[in-house]
Structure formats: C-alpha cells, structure tokens
Amino acid sequence: MPEKEVEQKISVANNETMSILLGVGDCHLNYLSQLSSVRIIARGTELILRGNAEDVRHMEKLFSALLETIEKEGQLDLNQITYWDHLLRKGGVQSHGDIVSESLVTTSRGKAIKARTIGQKRYVQAILKDDIVFGIGPAGTGKTYLAVAMAVRALRNKDVERIILVRPAVEAGEKLGFLPGDFIEKINPYLRPLYDSLFDILGVELTQRYLDRHVIEIAPLAYMRGRTLNDAFIILDEAQNTTPQQMKMFLTRLGFSSKAIITGDITQVDLPKEETSGLIKIEEILKGVRGISFEHLSREDVVRHPLVQKIIDAYEKYETRRS
C-alpha cells in the first residue's frame, strides 16, 4: 500500500530572505528538489512541502537550518545546503553556531572569512591552541586557505612579525626543466596557490608591499635548510610531497614565538614511487606529543562545487576496489 502523502507549510520572514533561499534563477530550489522526493512549491513567502512523512520531516529540518544560516550570514550557497543535508541525515542536530566560527579575518574587499564546517572549526581551534598543527585532507577542504587566513590574523594582531609560506617544488607529472627562466622562475608556478590566497585576503597591492619588505616570504622548502624562524607564522603546503628527512628538517626550523601549520593530502603524493611521504609517517612519530595537533578533514568539509565531493567519493571507491 502506497505511503500516504503529507503536506507541510513553512513561512519565510520576508521576500528578501525568500529570494536568498531560492537562489538566483531558483538554483537553490532546483538543487534542493534533487536531494529528496519531496515536492517543494514556493508561493510568495511560503513554502509547501509534499511527500512521505519521513522525507517531509527531513526537508522541514533542512529548511529551518538554511533559514537560520541566512539570518546569521545574510547569504546561502550550494555547499552550505549540501553540508546541512548531510549533517541532518547523519542525525546531527548542531546549530549554526556549532558549525560556523566567528569571523577569523576580513578580506580587502570586506568579506568575512569563517570556518564553515565542523571539521574546519576544529582545525581553526587547533591552530589557536597549538604551535604545530597538521591539517590533512582532500582538495577543497580549506586546509591552506584557512591557514593563510589565520596567518594574516596573527600578523594583524601583532602575534608574529612575519609570515613564511613554504612548498616543496615537486614535479606533478611535468618536468621543471621544460619551464622557461631561472630556478626561481621555474618554481614560481608551484607557489602560485599561496600567492592566490594572499591576494584574495590582503589584496594584490598590500601583498606585494609585504613581499617587498620581507614581512611575507614565499619560498621552496629547500630554502629552509639551516634557518631558525622566530616570531613567524610558517605554513608548509602540499606536505605530502616531502620526504621524512625534509619533514624533520622543516619541523626543526621552528623558533621562539612561532607557529607552524603543515597541510597536505595523503591521497595525492607526487613523490617517486620509491620515496615515502613524510606526511604519512609523521603522525606515527609525533602522535601524543603535547602542543602538536593532527586534524583530519574529510569530503564532508569540502567547500568547493558540490561535484568535488562526488569526485572524491568516486576516487575513494575506485581505490578501495583496486586494493
């Protein structure tokens, strides 16, 4: 016997909130309609949900969470919809405040940068608490961007005197020798994502001024050997491409009043097959050392296009089948 259809109405505060909820060209509404079999009808400032009782209850909770998000932030995007849907399906009952952090830093364009998932918030709290933090997870989880945001926050608060951003110059299927220019020009493409994060947060002009004054330094990992870094916020990005020896070298650069954040994705190692990733080994070595945190972000913390989560899932399933 077919399950009886139920109907639930949801009142929205005003037209502006309704417009944000539905999205440009009803893109949010269309996406929400794909998440379950519930039919969603929008009339003025009212939503009508029709479907089986369990699905309607879920969508009612989801809309309640999305309306709270709009009330707190004045905006909504597909990532937030996806994340809330996933949380509620898992039985999560967290409020907006449990998930989204306070503003960490404001960009040059006035945009507030915040942690937007439980994993991201835990990562940010670890950075505030400990002097060495490992942020490990797949692409799109905000590992590097949030670390750069926290570095800018520390610089603005005068907690540190400089920011040092480091990456190993490891070839990902392409040969450095084929790139034009001297060594610095050859490795610049590897450092580009760090520049992009700084440009987005500080703006191009201020970033360039800081670079010229050596308040911000962006360098390949090899340039760290023999240095002691005091009063600095240091970020090692793409750390899955370090060897165990390079990882030890980097970690022992830490000086007084400094903080180091190490980020990477252990599923995307570009080292030669005979080399072991220093990021894979390091948790086994340092686990339990006070003042050091390991924060693992997952596909649930992806804040890019919703398809990125599906791509990560597909790769994980493929690797599981292969192994």
GROMACS .gro file of C-alpha atoms in nm, residues 24-318:
model
  295
   24VAL     CA    1   1.947   3.312  -0.845
   25GLY     CA    2   1.714   3.169  -1.106
   26ASP     CA    3   1.580   2.929  -0.839
   27CYS     CA    4   1.916   2.743  -0.844
   28HIS     CA    5   1.893   2.656  -0.473
   29LEU     CA    6   1.532   2.541  -0.507
   30ASN     CA    7   1.622   2.319  -0.804
   31TYR     CA    8   1.916   2.171  -0.611
   32LEU     CA    9   1.702   2.109  -0.302
   33SER     CA   10   1.443   1.933  -0.519
   34GLN     CA   11   1.713   1.685  -0.626
   35LEU     CA   12   1.801   1.593  -0.266
   36SER     CA   13   1.478   1.405  -0.196
   37SER     CA   14   1.147   1.300  -0.348
   38VAL     CA   15   0.964   1.584  -0.167
   39ARG     CA   16   0.788   1.829  -0.398
   40ILE     CA   17   0.870   2.188  -0.299
   41ILE     CA   18   0.633   2.464  -0.404
   42ALA     CA   19   0.723   2.829  -0.343
   43ARG     CA   20   0.438   3.081  -0.318
   44GLY     CA   21   0.519   3.434  -0.208
   45THR     CA   22   0.684   3.398   0.133
   46GLU     CA   23   0.558   3.045   0.188
   47LEU     CA   24   0.699   2.702   0.106
   48ILE     CA   25   0.478   2.397   0.067
   49LEU     CA   26   0.636   2.053   0.110
   50ARG     CA   27   0.455   1.743  -0.017
   51GLY     CA   28   0.575   1.385   0.010
   52ASN     CA   29   0.604   1.093   0.250
   53ALA     CA   30   0.614   1.188   0.619
   54GLU     CA   31   0.980   1.099   0.685
   55ASP     CA   32   1.115   1.290   0.383
   56VAL     CA   33   0.898   1.592   0.459
   57ARG     CA   34   1.025   1.598   0.820
   58HIS     CA   35   1.383   1.592   0.694
   59MET     CA   36   1.322   1.877   0.446
   60GLU     CA   37   1.147   2.079   0.715
   61LYS     CA   38   1.456   2.048   0.938
   62LEU     CA   39   1.679   2.132   0.643
   63PHE     CA   40   1.485   2.447   0.557
   64SER     CA   41   1.491   2.551   0.923
   65ALA     CA   42   1.872   2.518   0.926
   66LEU     CA   43   1.906   2.707   0.598
   67LEU     CA   44   1.684   2.990   0.720
   68GLU     CA   45   1.897   3.017   1.034
   69THR     CA   46   2.208   3.035   0.813
   70ILE     CA   47   2.054   3.318   0.610
   71GLU     CA   48   1.952   3.500   0.929
   72LYS     CA   49   2.308   3.480   1.069
   73GLU     CA   50   2.505   3.537   0.748
   74GLY     CA   51   2.275   3.708   0.502
   75GLN     CA   52   2.368   3.459   0.231
   76LEU     CA   53   2.347   3.095   0.127
   77ASP     CA   54   2.532   2.873  -0.120
   78LEU     CA   55   2.514   2.517  -0.251
   79ASN     CA   56   2.797   2.399  -0.027
   80GLN     CA   57   2.602   2.501   0.283
   81ILE     CA   58   2.292   2.324   0.155
   82THR     CA   59   2.489   2.006   0.085
   83TYR     CA   60   2.660   2.015   0.424
   84TRP     CA   61   2.341   2.071   0.624
   85ASP     CA   62   2.162   1.797   0.430
   86HIS     CA   63   2.445   1.554   0.509
   87LEU     CA   64   2.457   1.652   0.879
   88LEU     CA   65   2.085   1.610   0.928
   89ARG     CA   66   2.080   1.274   0.752
   90LYS     CA   67   2.352   1.157   0.991
   91GLY     CA   68   2.138   1.267   1.283
   92GLY     CA   69   2.337   1.582   1.356
   93VAL     CA   70   2.139   1.843   1.545
   94GLN     CA   71   2.407   2.112   1.560
   95SER     CA   72   2.304   2.474   1.540
   96HIS     CA   73   2.462   2.725   1.304
   97GLY     CA   74   2.684   2.848   1.588
   98ASP     CA   75   2.823   2.499   1.648
   99ILE     CA   76   2.943   2.477   1.289
  100VAL     CA   77   3.037   2.824   1.167
  101SER     CA   78   3.312   3.010   1.354
  102GLU     CA   79   3.325   3.378   1.427
  103SER     CA   80   3.493   3.589   1.159
  104LEU     CA   81   3.861   3.495   1.153
  105VAL     CA   82   3.975   3.781   0.934
  106THR     CA   83   3.820   4.025   0.686
  107THR     CA   84   3.948   4.035   0.329
  108SER     CA   85   4.049   4.352   0.146
  109ARG     CA   86   3.700   4.350  -0.012
  110GLY     CA   87   3.529   4.333   0.327
  111LYS     CA   88   3.435   3.963   0.314
  112ALA     CA   89   3.447   3.779   0.647
  113ILE     CA   90   3.639   3.451   0.637
  114LYS     CA   91   3.496   3.185   0.866
  115ALA     CA   92   3.524   2.814   0.928
  116ARG     CA   93   3.212   2.668   0.768
  117THR     CA   94   3.209   2.303   0.872
  118ILE     CA   95   3.262   2.118   1.200
  119GLY     CA   96   3.596   1.987   1.070
  120GLN     CA   97   3.712   2.334   0.967
  121LYS     CA   98   3.610   2.481   1.303
  122ARG     CA   99   3.804   2.208   1.485
  123TYR     CA  100   4.106   2.283   1.262
  124VAL     CA  101   4.090   2.656   1.339
  125GLN     CA  102   4.058   2.591   1.713
  126ALA     CA  103   4.367   2.367   1.696
  127ILE     CA  104   4.563   2.646   1.524
  128LEU     CA  105   4.464   2.887   1.801
  129LYS     CA  106   4.565   2.636   2.070
  130ASP     CA  107   4.881   2.460   1.946
  131ASP     CA  108   5.212   2.574   1.796
  132ILE     CA  109   5.231   2.292   1.541
  133VAL     CA  110   4.917   2.176   1.359
  134PHE     CA  111   4.883   1.925   1.077
  135GLY     CA  112   4.581   1.979   0.852
  136ILE     CA  113   4.531   1.662   0.646
  137GLY     CA  114   4.251   1.612   0.398
  138PRO     CA  115   4.137   1.612   0.035
  139ALA     CA  116   4.127   1.903  -0.208
  140GLY     CA  117   3.874   2.176  -0.138
  141THR     CA  118   3.855   2.140   0.240
  142GLY     CA  119   4.010   2.482   0.305
  143LYS     CA  120   4.333   2.350   0.461
  144THR     CA  121   4.565   2.606   0.303
  145TYR     CA  122   4.322   2.896   0.273
  146LEU     CA  123   4.223   2.885   0.641
  147ALA     CA  124   4.588   2.851   0.742
  148VAL     CA  125   4.676   3.162   0.538
  149ALA     CA  126   4.377   3.345   0.691
  150MET     CA  127   4.498   3.256   1.041
  151ALA     CA  128   4.849   3.372   0.950
  152VAL     CA  129   4.714   3.710   0.835
  153ARG     CA  130   4.509   3.732   1.156
  154ALA     CA  131   4.822   3.666   1.366
  155LEU     CA  132   5.016   3.931   1.170
  156ARG     CA  133   4.739   4.191   1.210
  157ASN     CA  134   4.718   4.114   1.583
  158LYS     CA  135   5.097   4.154   1.607
  159ASP     CA  136   5.129   3.800   1.742
  160VAL     CA  137   5.401   3.742   1.481
  161GLU     CA  138   5.631   3.969   1.282
  162ARG     CA  139   5.623   3.781   0.953
  163ILE     CA  140   5.456   3.508   0.752
  164ILE     CA  141   5.657   3.239   0.576
  165LEU     CA  142   5.482   3.020   0.322
  166VAL     CA  143   5.667   2.712   0.202
  167ARG     CA  144   5.606   2.445  -0.061
  168PRO     CA  145   5.815   2.154  -0.187
  169ALA     CA  146   5.895   2.204  -0.558
  170VAL     CA  147   5.797   1.853  -0.665
  171GLU     CA  148   5.702   1.781  -1.024
  172ALA     CA  149   5.348   1.650  -1.069
  173GLY     CA  150   5.395   1.468  -1.397
  174GLU     CA  151   5.570   1.762  -1.563
  175LYS     CA  152   5.941   1.841  -1.578
  176LEU     CA  153   6.076   2.165  -1.428
  177GLY     CA  154   6.347   2.170  -1.692
  178PHE     CA  155   6.093   2.240  -1.964
  179LEU     CA  156   5.974   2.558  -1.792
  180PRO     CA  157   6.136   2.885  -1.903
  181GLY     CA  158   6.355   3.105  -1.681
  182ASP     CA  159   6.595   3.061  -1.391
  183PHE     CA  160   6.529   2.841  -1.086
  184ILE     CA  161   6.310   3.099  -0.906
  185GLU     CA  162   6.100   3.149  -1.219
  186LYS     CA  163   6.072   2.772  -1.262
  187ILE     CA  164   5.940   2.711  -0.909
  188ASN     CA  165   5.702   3.011  -0.905
  189PRO     CA  166   5.413   2.810  -1.059
  190TYR     CA  167   5.439   2.570  -0.763
  191LEU     CA  168   5.398   2.863  -0.522
  192ARG     CA  169   5.111   3.024  -0.716
  193PRO     CA  170   4.828   2.886  -0.495
  194LEU     CA  171   4.989   3.059  -0.194
  195TYR     CA  172   5.003   3.389  -0.382
  196ASP     CA  173   4.638   3.346  -0.482
  197SER     CA  174   4.529   3.301  -0.120
  198LEU     CA  175   4.721   3.611  -0.012
  199PHE     CA  176   4.586   3.819  -0.300
  200ASP     CA  177   4.231   3.716  -0.208
  201ILE     CA  178   4.272   3.801   0.161
  202LEU     CA  179   4.509   4.100   0.160
  203GLY     CA  180   4.469   4.231  -0.194
  204VAL     CA  181   4.742   4.241  -0.458
  205GLU     CA  182   4.889   4.580  -0.360
  206LEU     CA  183   4.930   4.511   0.013
  207THR     CA  184   5.060   4.158  -0.053
  208GLN     CA  185   5.324   4.300  -0.286
  209ARG     CA  186   5.428   4.560  -0.027
  210TYR     CA  187   5.465   4.289   0.237
  211LEU     CA  188   5.667   4.075  -0.004
  212ASP     CA  189   5.896   4.367  -0.088
  213ARG     CA  190   5.955   4.437   0.283
  214HIS     CA  191   6.002   4.063   0.359
  215VAL     CA  192   5.707   4.070   0.602
  216ILE     CA  193   5.577   3.786   0.387
  217GLU     CA  194   5.814   3.533   0.235
  218ILE     CA  195   5.715   3.261  -0.011
  219ALA     CA  196   5.983   3.005  -0.076
  220PRO     CA  197   6.053   2.645  -0.182
  221LEU     CA  198   6.116   2.403   0.102
  222ALA     CA  199   6.484   2.361   0.010
  223TYR     CA  200   6.543   2.725   0.112
  224MET     CA  201   6.451   2.647   0.474
  225ARG     CA  202   6.760   2.435   0.549
  226GLY     CA  203   6.988   2.588   0.812
  227ARG     CA  204   6.742   2.858   0.922
  228THR     CA  205   6.580   2.922   1.261
  229LEU     CA  206   6.246   3.100   1.228
  230ASN     CA  207   6.150   3.322   1.524
  231ASP     CA  208   5.834   3.536   1.562
  232ALA     CA  209   5.690   3.380   1.248
  233PHE     CA  210   5.376   3.207   1.127
  234ILE     CA  211   5.502   2.933   0.896
  235ILE     CA  212   5.287   2.726   0.661
  236LEU     CA  213   5.417   2.420   0.480
  237ASP     CA  214   5.172   2.346   0.199
  238GLU     CA  215   5.150   2.025  -0.011
  239ALA     CA  216   5.340   1.847   0.267
  240GLN     CA  217   5.251   1.506   0.124
  241ASN     CA  218   5.534   1.575  -0.123
  242THR     CA  219   5.802   1.596   0.146
  243THR     CA  220   6.029   1.307   0.234
  244PRO     CA  221   6.064   1.207   0.603
  245GLN     CA  222   6.404   1.382   0.607
  246GLN     CA  223   6.258   1.703   0.464
  247MET     CA  224   5.972   1.693   0.715
  248LYS     CA  225   6.218   1.661   1.005
  249MET     CA  226   6.426   1.945   0.862
  250PHE     CA  227   6.120   2.171   0.836
  251LEU     CA  228   5.983   2.097   1.183
  252THR     CA  229   6.319   2.167   1.346
  253ARG     CA  230   6.326   2.520   1.194
  254LEU     CA  231   6.066   2.638   1.446
  255GLY     CA  232   6.199   2.916   1.670
  256PHE     CA  233   6.063   3.118   1.962
  257SER     CA  234   5.715   3.275   1.938
  258SER     CA  235   5.647   3.090   1.613
  259LYS     CA  236   5.368   2.868   1.488
  260ALA     CA  237   5.383   2.608   1.210
  261ILE     CA  238   5.089   2.473   1.009
  262ILE     CA  239   5.152   2.175   0.783
  263THR     CA  240   4.888   2.094   0.522
  264GLY     CA  241   4.855   1.816   0.270
  265ASP     CA  242   4.651   1.544   0.104
  266ILE     CA  243   4.800   1.197   0.153
  267THR     CA  244   4.596   1.065  -0.143
  268GLN     CA  245   4.783   1.291  -0.389
  269VAL     CA  246   5.153   1.214  -0.339
  270ASP     CA  247   5.373   1.315  -0.635
  271LEU     CA  248   5.698   1.172  -0.499
  272PRO     CA  249   5.876   0.893  -0.690
  273LYS     CA  250   5.729   0.552  -0.601
  274GLU     CA  251   6.037   0.450  -0.404
  275GLU     CA  252   6.004   0.757  -0.176
  276THR     CA  253   5.786   0.756   0.138
  277SER     CA  254   5.582   1.068   0.213
  278GLY     CA  255   5.694   1.246   0.529
  279LEU     CA  256   5.334   1.346   0.596
  280ILE     CA  257   5.222   0.982   0.606
  281LYS     CA  258   5.494   0.884   0.855
  282ILE     CA  259   5.483   1.188   1.082
  283GLU     CA  260   5.163   1.114   1.276
  284GLU     CA  261   5.306   0.780   1.384
  285ILE     CA  262   5.621   0.957   1.505
  286LEU     CA  263   5.466   1.259   1.681
  287LYS     CA  264   5.128   1.129   1.796
  288GLY     CA  265   5.077   1.214   2.163
  289VAL     CA  266   5.333   1.497   2.175
  290ARG     CA  267   5.175   1.790   2.362
  291GLY     CA  268   5.148   2.112   2.164
  292ILE     CA  269   5.108   1.926   1.834
  293SER     CA  270   4.766   1.859   1.676
  294PHE     CA  271   4.662   1.640   1.385
  295GLU     CA  272   4.333   1.749   1.231
  296HIS     CA  273   4.184   1.527   0.962
  297LEU     CA  274   3.940   1.695   0.726
  298SER     CA  275   3.718   1.482   0.502
  299ARG     CA  276   3.498   1.504   0.196
  300GLU     CA  277   3.227   1.643   0.428
  301ASP     CA  278   3.443   1.955   0.474
  302VAL     CA  279   3.478   2.027   0.101
  303VAL     CA  280   3.375   2.386   0.028
  304ARG     CA  281   3.403   2.381  -0.349
  305HIS     CA  282   3.150   2.285  -0.615
  306PRO     CA  283   2.924   2.003  -0.483
  307LEU     CA  284   3.057   1.778  -0.760
  308VAL     CA  285   3.401   1.783  -0.592
  309GLN     CA  286   3.259   1.571  -0.307
  310LYS     CA  287   3.124   1.321  -0.559
  311ILE     CA  288   3.458   1.310  -0.740
  312ILE     CA  289   3.642   1.239  -0.412
  313ASP     CA  290   3.388   0.967  -0.329
  314ALA     CA  291   3.432   0.808  -0.672
  315TYR     CA  292   3.811   0.801  -0.635
  316GLU     CA  293   3.787   0.652  -0.285
  317LYS     CA  294   3.557   0.375  -0.410
  318TYR     CA  295   3.787   0.309  -0.706
   0.00000   0.00000   0.00000
